[in-house]
Amino acid sequence: MGSGKTTVGTLLARQLAWRFVDLDARIEEASGLSIPEIFERLGETAFRQIEAEQLRAALGRATELGEGTVLALGGGTYAQAGCSEFLRAAGVPVLWLDAPLETLLARCMIMPGRPLFKDEASFRVLHAQRLPFYQQADHRVDSSGETSAVVAEILRRVIAGGAEGETHLVVENPQSSRGH
């Protein structure tokens, strides 16, 4: 939560002249419900099923059309069984947008619509549970600075540093903008 996936992902896609896809937006579009409504009405299990379907659909579309894509995942996506293996098998490099815990918490306190963000204590527990999964990402980038500096760092280290032939890039943030 609060790592900057939408802001960073949008600017990164613009810099690369790639398409930006926010997995949360795809989930909302496919379900006809907001993320909090999905959690409230259908539960987290149903949300995770929709999330997995939309992840596969988004990557399938990007591959089929051969279009460069920056895909922003929700905070819990990469921590779900099979997700990292699926992305690795697809040859998709994953970026972990990380920031100090206090920065993430401060950002989340002022952003509404996060079904799994309840309070500071639960935030810390959720972060600790997910951290081992995020540490498996291909690249870690500190997202606590200005957006343009974060994007420049991604371009310098990841794109110029070895992913030149890649047409897809997953921007994984440990805690999504919607708290799941």
mmCIF file of C-alpha atoms in Angstrom:
data_model
loop_
_atom_site.group_PDB
_atom_site.id
_atom_site.type_symbol
_atom_site.label_atom_id
_atom_site.label_comp_id
_atom_site.label_asym_id
_atom_site.label_seq_id
_atom_site.Cartn_x
_atom_site.Cartn_y
_atom_site.Cartn_z
ATOM 1 C CA MET A 1 0.000 0.000 0.000
ATOM 2 C CA GLY A 2 1.271 3.406 -0.890
ATOM 3 C CA SER A 3 4.379 2.453 -2.843
ATOM 4 C CA GLY A 4 3.385 4.472 -5.917
ATOM 5 C CA LYS A 5 2.519 1.788 -8.442
ATOM 6 C CA THR A 6 0.006 3.810 -10.445
ATOM 7 C CA THR A 7 2.010 7.021 -10.448
ATOM 8 C CA VAL A 8 5.343 5.352 -11.200
ATOM 9 C CA GLY A 9 3.853 2.837 -13.628
ATOM 10 C CA THR A 10 2.048 5.501 -15.624
ATOM 11 C CA LEU A 11 5.152 7.678 -15.987
ATOM 12 C CA LEU A 12 7.363 4.673 -16.739
ATOM 13 C CA ALA A 13 5.001 3.514 -19.489
ATOM 14 C CA ARG A 14 4.931 7.020 -20.943
ATOM 15 C CA GLN A 15 8.750 7.182 -20.945
ATOM 16 C CA LEU A 16 8.957 3.825 -22.721
ATOM 17 C CA ALA A 17 6.025 4.565 -25.057
ATOM 18 C CA TRP A 18 4.407 1.402 -23.686
ATOM 19 C CA ARG A 19 0.878 0.766 -22.529
ATOM 20 C CA PHE A 20 0.111 1.063 -18.820
ATOM 21 C CA VAL A 21 -2.275 -1.454 -17.263
ATOM 22 C CA ASP A 22 -3.398 -1.252 -13.651
ATOM 23 C CA LEU A 23 -4.518 -4.719 -12.555
ATOM 24 C CA ASP A 24 -6.891 -3.208 -9.987
ATOM 25 C CA ALA A 25 -8.633 -1.201 -12.724
ATOM 26 C CA ARG A 26 -9.018 -4.375 -14.822
ATOM 27 C CA ILE A 27 -10.510 -6.182 -11.825
ATOM 28 C CA GLU A 28 -13.000 -3.378 -11.245
ATOM 29 C CA GLU A 29 -13.936 -3.263 -14.916
ATOM 30 C CA ALA A 30 -14.369 -7.036 -15.179
ATOM 31 C CA SER A 31 -16.443 -7.315 -11.996
ATOM 32 C CA GLY A 32 -18.412 -4.095 -12.266
ATOM 33 C CA LEU A 33 -17.534 -3.427 -8.619
ATOM 34 C CA SER A 34 -14.923 -1.345 -6.835
ATOM 35 C CA ILE A 35 -12.178 -3.217 -4.998
ATOM 36 C CA PRO A 36 -13.740 -2.465 -1.572
ATOM 37 C CA GLU A 37 -17.136 -3.636 -2.862
ATOM 38 C CA ILE A 38 -15.640 -6.914 -4.095
ATOM 39 C CA PHE A 39 -14.105 -7.553 -0.683
ATOM 40 C CA GLU A 40 -17.329 -6.591 1.104
ATOM 41 C CA ARG A 41 -19.796 -8.454 -1.133
ATOM 42 C CA LEU A 42 -17.817 -11.403 -2.468
ATOM 43 C CA GLY A 43 -14.892 -11.784 -0.065
ATOM 44 C CA GLU A 44 -11.158 -11.986 -0.509
ATOM 45 C CA THR A 45 -11.197 -15.477 -2.046
ATOM 46 C CA ALA A 46 -13.424 -14.318 -4.921
ATOM 47 C CA PHE A 47 -11.279 -11.211 -5.309
ATOM 48 C CA ARG A 48 -8.117 -13.332 -5.635
ATOM 49 C CA GLN A 49 -9.777 -15.502 -8.273
ATOM 50 C CA ILE A 50 -10.772 -12.461 -10.339
ATOM 51 C CA GLU A 51 -7.290 -11.038 -9.807
ATOM 52 C CA ALA A 52 -5.594 -14.207 -11.122
ATOM 53 C CA GLU A 53 -7.896 -14.299 -14.156
ATOM 54 C CA GLN A 54 -7.234 -10.665 -14.968
ATOM 55 C CA LEU A 55 -3.466 -11.050 -14.549
ATOM 56 C CA ARG A 56 -3.447 -13.878 -17.077
ATOM 57 C CA ALA A 57 -5.733 -11.949 -19.421
ATOM 58 C CA ALA A 58 -3.597 -8.798 -19.244
ATOM 59 C CA LEU A 59 -0.378 -10.654 -20.006
ATOM 60 C CA GLY A 60 -2.085 -12.719 -22.677
ATOM 61 C CA ARG A 61 -3.336 -9.603 -24.434
ATOM 62 C CA ALA A 62 0.047 -7.898 -24.267
ATOM 63 C CA THR A 63 1.754 -10.995 -25.661
ATOM 64 C CA GLU A 64 -0.845 -11.533 -28.367
ATOM 65 C CA LEU A 65 -0.654 -7.936 -29.542
ATOM 66 C CA GLY A 66 3.106 -7.734 -29.070
ATOM 67 C CA GLU A 67 2.767 -4.449 -27.253
ATOM 68 C CA GLY A 68 5.140 -3.251 -24.572
ATOM 69 C CA THR A 69 3.260 -3.129 -21.296
ATOM 70 C CA VAL A 70 3.877 -1.894 -17.793
ATOM 71 C CA LEU A 71 1.511 -3.815 -15.529
ATOM 72 C CA ALA A 72 0.903 -2.573 -11.987
ATOM 73 C CA LEU A 73 -0.048 -5.374 -9.610
ATOM 74 C CA GLY A 74 -2.009 -5.076 -6.396
ATOM 75 C CA GLY A 75 -0.133 -5.489 -3.138
ATOM 76 C CA GLY A 76 -1.296 -9.028 -2.520
ATOM 77 C CA THR A 77 -0.985 -10.281 -6.080
ATOM 78 C CA TYR A 78 2.652 -11.348 -5.977
ATOM 79 C CA ALA A 79 2.109 -13.043 -2.611
ATOM 80 C CA GLN A 80 -0.514 -15.399 -4.068
ATOM 81 C CA ALA A 81 0.334 -19.011 -4.809
ATOM 82 C CA GLY A 82 1.640 -19.458 -8.322
ATOM 83 C CA CYS A 83 1.907 -15.794 -9.266
ATOM 84 C CA SER A 84 5.679 -15.430 -9.164
ATOM 85 C CA GLU A 85 6.075 -18.753 -10.998
ATOM 86 C CA PHE A 86 3.566 -17.684 -13.654
ATOM 87 C CA LEU A 87 5.378 -14.385 -14.259
ATOM 88 C CA ARG A 88 8.779 -16.053 -14.261
ATOM 89 C CA ALA A 89 7.586 -18.699 -16.761
ATOM 90 C CA ALA A 90 6.252 -15.883 -18.962
ATOM 91 C CA GLY A 91 9.690 -14.239 -18.861
ATOM 92 C CA VAL A 92 8.315 -11.082 -17.292
ATOM 93 C CA PRO A 93 10.717 -9.116 -15.073
ATOM 94 C CA VAL A 94 9.118 -7.958 -11.833
ATOM 95 C CA LEU A 95 9.988 -4.681 -10.132
ATOM 96 C CA TRP A 96 9.330 -4.286 -6.434
ATOM 97 C CA LEU A 97 8.573 -0.680 -5.582
ATOM 98 C CA ASP A 98 9.778 -0.490 -2.025
ATOM 99 C CA ALA A 99 9.875 2.335 0.482
ATOM 100 C CA PRO A 100 10.519 2.584 4.208
ATOM 101 C CA LEU A 101 7.618 1.191 6.190
ATOM 102 C CA GLU A 102 6.918 4.577 7.779
ATOM 103 C CA THR A 103 6.651 6.183 4.332
ATOM 104 C CA LEU A 104 4.220 3.523 3.117
ATOM 105 C CA LEU A 105 2.153 3.878 6.272
ATOM 106 C CA ALA A 106 2.037 7.684 6.037
ATOM 107 C CA ARG A 107 0.871 7.500 2.422
ATOM 108 C CA CYS A 108 -1.821 4.954 3.250
ATOM 109 C CA MET A 109 -3.227 7.006 6.101
ATOM 110 C CA ILE A 110 -4.405 9.660 3.627
ATOM 111 C CA MET A 111 -5.679 7.370 0.847
ATOM 112 C CA PRO A 112 -9.194 5.879 1.020
ATOM 113 C CA GLY A 113 -10.562 2.641 -0.434
ATOM 114 C CA ARG A 114 -8.155 0.081 0.977
ATOM 115 C CA PRO A 115 -10.063 -2.971 2.185
ATOM 116 C CA LEU A 116 -7.115 -4.601 3.958
ATOM 117 C CA PHE A 117 -5.780 -1.408 5.530
ATOM 118 C CA LYS A 118 -7.404 -1.086 8.924
ATOM 119 C CA ASP A 119 -4.827 0.457 11.214
ATOM 120 C CA GLU A 120 -1.103 0.721 11.777
ATOM 121 C CA ALA A 121 -0.786 -2.599 13.606
ATOM 122 C CA SER A 122 -2.598 -4.600 10.907
ATOM 123 C CA PHE A 123 -0.608 -2.760 8.229
ATOM 124 C CA ARG A 124 2.658 -3.806 9.858
ATOM 125 C CA VAL A 125 1.505 -7.433 10.123
ATOM 126 C CA LEU A 126 0.365 -7.531 6.485
ATOM 127 C CA HIS A 127 3.621 -5.980 5.320
ATOM 128 C CA ALA A 128 5.664 -8.514 7.294
ATOM 129 C CA GLN A 129 3.627 -11.411 5.869
ATOM 130 C CA ARG A 130 4.112 -10.260 2.294
ATOM 131 C CA LEU A 131 7.732 -9.132 2.512
ATOM 132 C CA PRO A 132 9.287 -12.568 1.775
ATOM 133 C CA PHE A 133 7.325 -12.712 -1.479
ATOM 134 C CA TYR A 134 8.310 -9.212 -2.579
ATOM 135 C CA GLN A 135 11.940 -10.031 -1.931
ATOM 136 C CA GLN A 136 11.671 -12.625 -4.725
ATOM 137 C CA ALA A 137 11.081 -9.884 -7.325
ATOM 138 C CA ASP A 138 13.727 -9.520 -10.006
ATOM 139 C CA HIS A 139 14.510 -5.918 -9.083
ATOM 140 C CA ARG A 140 13.977 -3.750 -6.023
ATOM 141 C CA VAL A 141 13.635 -0.005 -6.538
ATOM 142 C CA ASP A 142 13.231 2.513 -3.727
ATOM 143 C CA SER A 143 10.018 4.425 -4.434
ATOM 144 C CA SER A 144 10.245 6.880 -1.558
ATOM 145 C CA GLY A 145 11.648 9.688 -3.702
ATOM 146 C CA GLU A 146 10.158 11.881 -6.393
ATOM 147 C CA THR A 147 8.355 9.941 -9.106
ATOM 148 C CA SER A 148 10.623 11.167 -11.886
ATOM 149 C CA ALA A 149 13.712 10.042 -9.952
ATOM 150 C CA VAL A 150 12.163 6.612 -9.294
ATOM 151 C CA VAL A 151 11.361 6.190 -12.993
ATOM 152 C CA ALA A 152 14.846 7.351 -13.978
ATOM 153 C CA GLU A 153 16.326 4.755 -11.634
ATOM 154 C CA ILE A 154 14.151 2.025 -13.159
ATOM 155 C CA LEU A 155 15.187 3.061 -16.656
ATOM 156 C CA ARG A 156 18.863 3.191 -15.681
ATOM 157 C CA ARG A 157 19.065 -0.056 -13.705
ATOM 158 C CA VAL A 158 16.422 -2.282 -15.197
ATOM 159 C CA ILE A 159 15.749 -1.258 -18.765
ATOM 160 C CA ALA A 160 19.245 -0.171 -19.756
ATOM 161 C CA GLY A 161 20.782 -2.769 -17.474
ATOM 162 C CA GLY A 162 19.556 -5.887 -19.163
ATOM 163 C CA ALA A 163 15.861 -5.991 -19.974
ATOM 164 C CA GLU A 164 16.295 -4.320 -23.360
ATOM 165 C CA GLY A 165 14.544 -7.071 -25.274
ATOM 166 C CA GLU A 166 11.620 -7.241 -22.879
ATOM 167 C CA THR A 167 8.185 -6.188 -24.014
ATOM 168 C CA HIS A 168 6.479 -6.513 -20.643
ATOM 169 C CA LEU A 169 7.403 -5.248 -17.238
ATOM 170 C CA VAL A 170 5.481 -5.853 -14.049
ATOM 171 C CA VAL A 171 5.620 -3.123 -11.466
ATOM 172 C CA GLU A 172 4.921 -4.933 -8.216
ATOM 173 C CA ASN A 173 4.394 -2.919 -5.151
ATOM 174 C CA PRO A 174 4.412 -4.526 -1.784
ATOM 175 C CA GLN A 175 1.270 -2.769 -0.700
ATOM 176 C CA SER A 176 -1.029 -1.693 -3.508
ATOM 177 C CA SER A 177 -2.870 1.544 -3.787
ATOM 178 C CA ARG A 178 -6.033 -0.273 -2.757
ATOM 179 C CA GLY A 179 -4.658 -2.278 0.146
ATOM 180 C CA HIS A 180 -4.788 -5.885 -0.986
#
